[in-house]
Amino acid sequence: MTDTLTEDALAALIEQHRGRRGALLPLLHAVQATCGYIPDAAIAPIASALRISRAELEGVISFYADFRRSAPNAHRLRICRAESCRAMGSEALWQAAQSAPSDTDIEVVYCLGACAASPAAEYDGRLLCRLDAARIARLWQEDQP
């Protein structure tokens, strides 16, 4: 399967959720928490266990923006582009983020729940508020050994 999700590990996750009402989303979250994304090799076993088509499963995964179908990079920067953050300059953050190292995924989100401290972003799960372009650029320097 993958380095972090073996067939046995996937089978165990499926068993934890089998027969539960509304098991699909919790199971997908568990798989992604294990290896960082939903691997191709997990699709058929999950669909079979939950008695849904692979197309239906792919539809659910693609509908929810937080599910990934490919392995993530080492770092993840999510920049809020909702109204409050846009009004406070998130476009400049987006422009500054274009200089991110190749090991950083840059994503747009619409509200991180920090409107009172706009503009906001999330870097490797850490909420950053009242950002400016210079602070975004410093993120890459802080990650250097």
PDB file of C-alpha atoms in Angstrom, residues 11-100:
ATOM      1  CA  ALA A  11      -8.267  -3.509   7.389  1.00  0.00           C
ATOM      2  CA  ALA A  12      -8.115  -2.510  11.063  1.00  0.00           C
ATOM      3  CA  LEU A  13      -9.405   0.989  10.300  1.00  0.00           C
ATOM      4  CA  ILE A  14     -12.218  -0.449   8.198  1.00  0.00           C
ATOM      5  CA  GLU A  15     -13.185  -2.849  11.001  1.00  0.00           C
ATOM      6  CA  GLN A  16     -13.309   0.019  13.511  1.00  0.00           C
ATOM      7  CA  HIS A  17     -15.897   1.754  11.333  1.00  0.00           C
ATOM      8  CA  ARG A  18     -17.753  -1.173   9.731  1.00  0.00           C
ATOM      9  CA  GLY A  19     -21.457  -1.214  10.481  1.00  0.00           C
ATOM     10  CA  ARG A  20     -21.452   2.258  11.974  1.00  0.00           C
ATOM     11  CA  ARG A  21     -23.963   4.711  10.684  1.00  0.00           C
ATOM     12  CA  GLY A  22     -22.205   7.476   8.740  1.00  0.00           C
ATOM     13  CA  ALA A  23     -18.895   5.607   8.749  1.00  0.00           C
ATOM     14  CA  LEU A  24     -17.529   6.993   5.488  1.00  0.00           C
ATOM     15  CA  LEU A  25     -16.226  10.389   6.593  1.00  0.00           C
ATOM     16  CA  PRO A  26     -14.709   9.184   9.884  1.00  0.00           C
ATOM     17  CA  LEU A  27     -13.025   6.324   8.023  1.00  0.00           C
ATOM     18  CA  LEU A  28     -11.601   8.658   5.380  1.00  0.00           C
ATOM     19  CA  HIS A  29     -10.317  10.984   8.099  1.00  0.00           C
ATOM     20  CA  ALA A  30      -8.675   8.035   9.869  1.00  0.00           C
ATOM     21  CA  VAL A  31      -6.967   6.869   6.680  1.00  0.00           C
ATOM     22  CA  GLN A  32      -5.733  10.364   5.930  1.00  0.00           C
ATOM     23  CA  ALA A  33      -4.531  10.833   9.515  1.00  0.00           C
ATOM     24  CA  THR A  34      -2.485   7.666   9.135  1.00  0.00           C
ATOM     25  CA  CYS A  35      -0.653   8.486   5.915  1.00  0.00           C
ATOM     26  CA  GLY A  36      -1.430  12.110   5.078  1.00  0.00           C
ATOM     27  CA  TYR A  37      -3.697  11.370   2.108  1.00  0.00           C
ATOM     28  CA  ILE A  38      -6.156   8.820   0.702  1.00  0.00           C
ATOM     29  CA  PRO A  39      -4.020   6.408  -1.360  1.00  0.00           C
ATOM     30  CA  ASP A  40      -5.310   4.757  -4.537  1.00  0.00           C
ATOM     31  CA  ALA A  41      -4.890   1.337  -2.961  1.00  0.00           C
ATOM     32  CA  ALA A  42      -7.396   2.217  -0.228  1.00  0.00           C
ATOM     33  CA  ILE A  43     -10.273   3.076  -2.574  1.00  0.00           C
ATOM     34  CA  ALA A  44     -11.459  -0.422  -3.537  1.00  0.00           C
ATOM     35  CA  PRO A  45     -11.284  -1.912  -0.015  1.00  0.00           C
ATOM     36  CA  ILE A  46     -13.147   1.051   1.500  1.00  0.00           C
ATOM     37  CA  ALA A  47     -15.825   1.041  -1.208  1.00  0.00           C
ATOM     38  CA  SER A  48     -16.310  -2.697  -0.855  1.00  0.00           C
ATOM     39  CA  ALA A  49     -16.495  -2.610   2.944  1.00  0.00           C
ATOM     40  CA  LEU A  50     -19.036   0.207   2.965  1.00  0.00           C
ATOM     41  CA  ARG A  51     -20.982  -1.208  -0.002  1.00  0.00           C
ATOM     42  CA  ILE A  52     -20.703   1.893  -2.131  1.00  0.00           C
ATOM     43  CA  SER A  53     -19.323   2.314  -5.626  1.00  0.00           C
ATOM     44  CA  ARG A  54     -15.793   3.515  -6.183  1.00  0.00           C
ATOM     45  CA  ALA A  55     -17.269   6.429  -8.142  1.00  0.00           C
ATOM     46  CA  GLU A  56     -19.384   7.433  -5.158  1.00  0.00           C
ATOM     47  CA  LEU A  57     -16.352   7.210  -2.882  1.00  0.00           C
ATOM     48  CA  GLU A  58     -14.233   9.307  -5.263  1.00  0.00           C
ATOM     49  CA  GLY A  59     -17.072  11.828  -5.413  1.00  0.00           C
ATOM     50  CA  VAL A  60     -17.102  12.217  -1.643  1.00  0.00           C
ATOM     51  CA  ILE A  61     -13.320  12.565  -1.490  1.00  0.00           C
ATOM     52  CA  SER A  62     -13.260  15.185  -4.236  1.00  0.00           C
ATOM     53  CA  PHE A  63     -16.179  17.113  -2.714  1.00  0.00           C
ATOM     54  CA  TYR A  64     -14.443  17.756   0.611  1.00  0.00           C
ATOM     55  CA  ALA A  65     -11.452  20.066   0.195  1.00  0.00           C
ATOM     56  CA  ASP A  66      -9.601  18.664   3.209  1.00  0.00           C
ATOM     57  CA  PHE A  67      -9.173  15.215   1.681  1.00  0.00           C
ATOM     58  CA  ARG A  68      -6.027  14.681  -0.359  1.00  0.00           C
ATOM     59  CA  ARG A  69      -5.466  12.075  -3.077  1.00  0.00           C
ATOM     60  CA  SER A  70      -1.711  12.533  -3.289  1.00  0.00           C
ATOM     61  CA  ALA A  71       1.052  12.549  -0.728  1.00  0.00           C
ATOM     62  CA  PRO A  72       1.518  15.958   0.855  1.00  0.00           C
ATOM     63  CA  ASN A  73       4.729  17.928   0.797  1.00  0.00           C
ATOM     64  CA  ALA A  74       6.705  18.460   3.990  1.00  0.00           C
ATOM     65  CA  HIS A  75       4.922  21.757   4.744  1.00  0.00           C
ATOM     66  CA  ARG A  76       1.445  23.146   4.177  1.00  0.00           C
ATOM     67  CA  LEU A  77       0.470  26.814   4.017  1.00  0.00           C
ATOM     68  CA  ARG A  78      -3.252  27.563   3.897  1.00  0.00           C
ATOM     69  CA  ILE A  79      -4.070  31.218   3.220  1.00  0.00           C
ATOM     70  CA  CYS A  80      -7.506  32.585   4.032  1.00  0.00           C
ATOM     71  CA  ARG A  81      -9.091  34.510   1.191  1.00  0.00           C
ATOM     72  CA  ALA A  82     -12.501  35.135   2.746  1.00  0.00           C
ATOM     73  CA  GLU A  83     -13.917  38.651   2.907  1.00  0.00           C
ATOM     74  CA  SER A  84     -12.337  39.826   6.158  1.00  0.00           C
ATOM     75  CA  CYS A  85      -8.867  38.565   5.264  1.00  0.00           C
ATOM     76  CA  ARG A  86      -9.105  39.924   1.714  1.00  0.00           C
ATOM     77  CA  ALA A  87     -10.072  43.330   3.090  1.00  0.00           C
ATOM     78  CA  MET A  88      -7.009  43.240   5.339  1.00  0.00           C
ATOM     79  CA  GLY A  89      -4.518  42.239   2.657  1.00  0.00           C
ATOM     80  CA  SER A  90      -4.527  38.494   2.099  1.00  0.00           C
ATOM     81  CA  GLU A  91      -3.791  39.051  -1.603  1.00  0.00           C
ATOM     82  CA  ALA A  92      -0.317  40.263  -0.615  1.00  0.00           C
ATOM     83  CA  LEU A  93       0.116  37.085   1.442  1.00  0.00           C
ATOM     84  CA  TRP A  94      -0.836  35.012  -1.585  1.00  0.00           C
ATOM     85  CA  GLN A  95       1.710  36.828  -3.728  1.00  0.00           C
ATOM     86  CA  ALA A  96       4.440  36.384  -1.090  1.00  0.00           C
ATOM     87  CA  ALA A  97       3.620  32.690  -0.796  1.00  0.00           C
ATOM     88  CA  GLN A  98       4.489  32.131  -4.446  1.00  0.00           C
ATOM     89  CA  SER A  99       8.151  32.136  -3.400  1.00  0.00           C
ATOM     90  CA  ALA A 100       7.614  29.119  -1.138  1.00  0.00           C
TER      91      ALA A 100
END
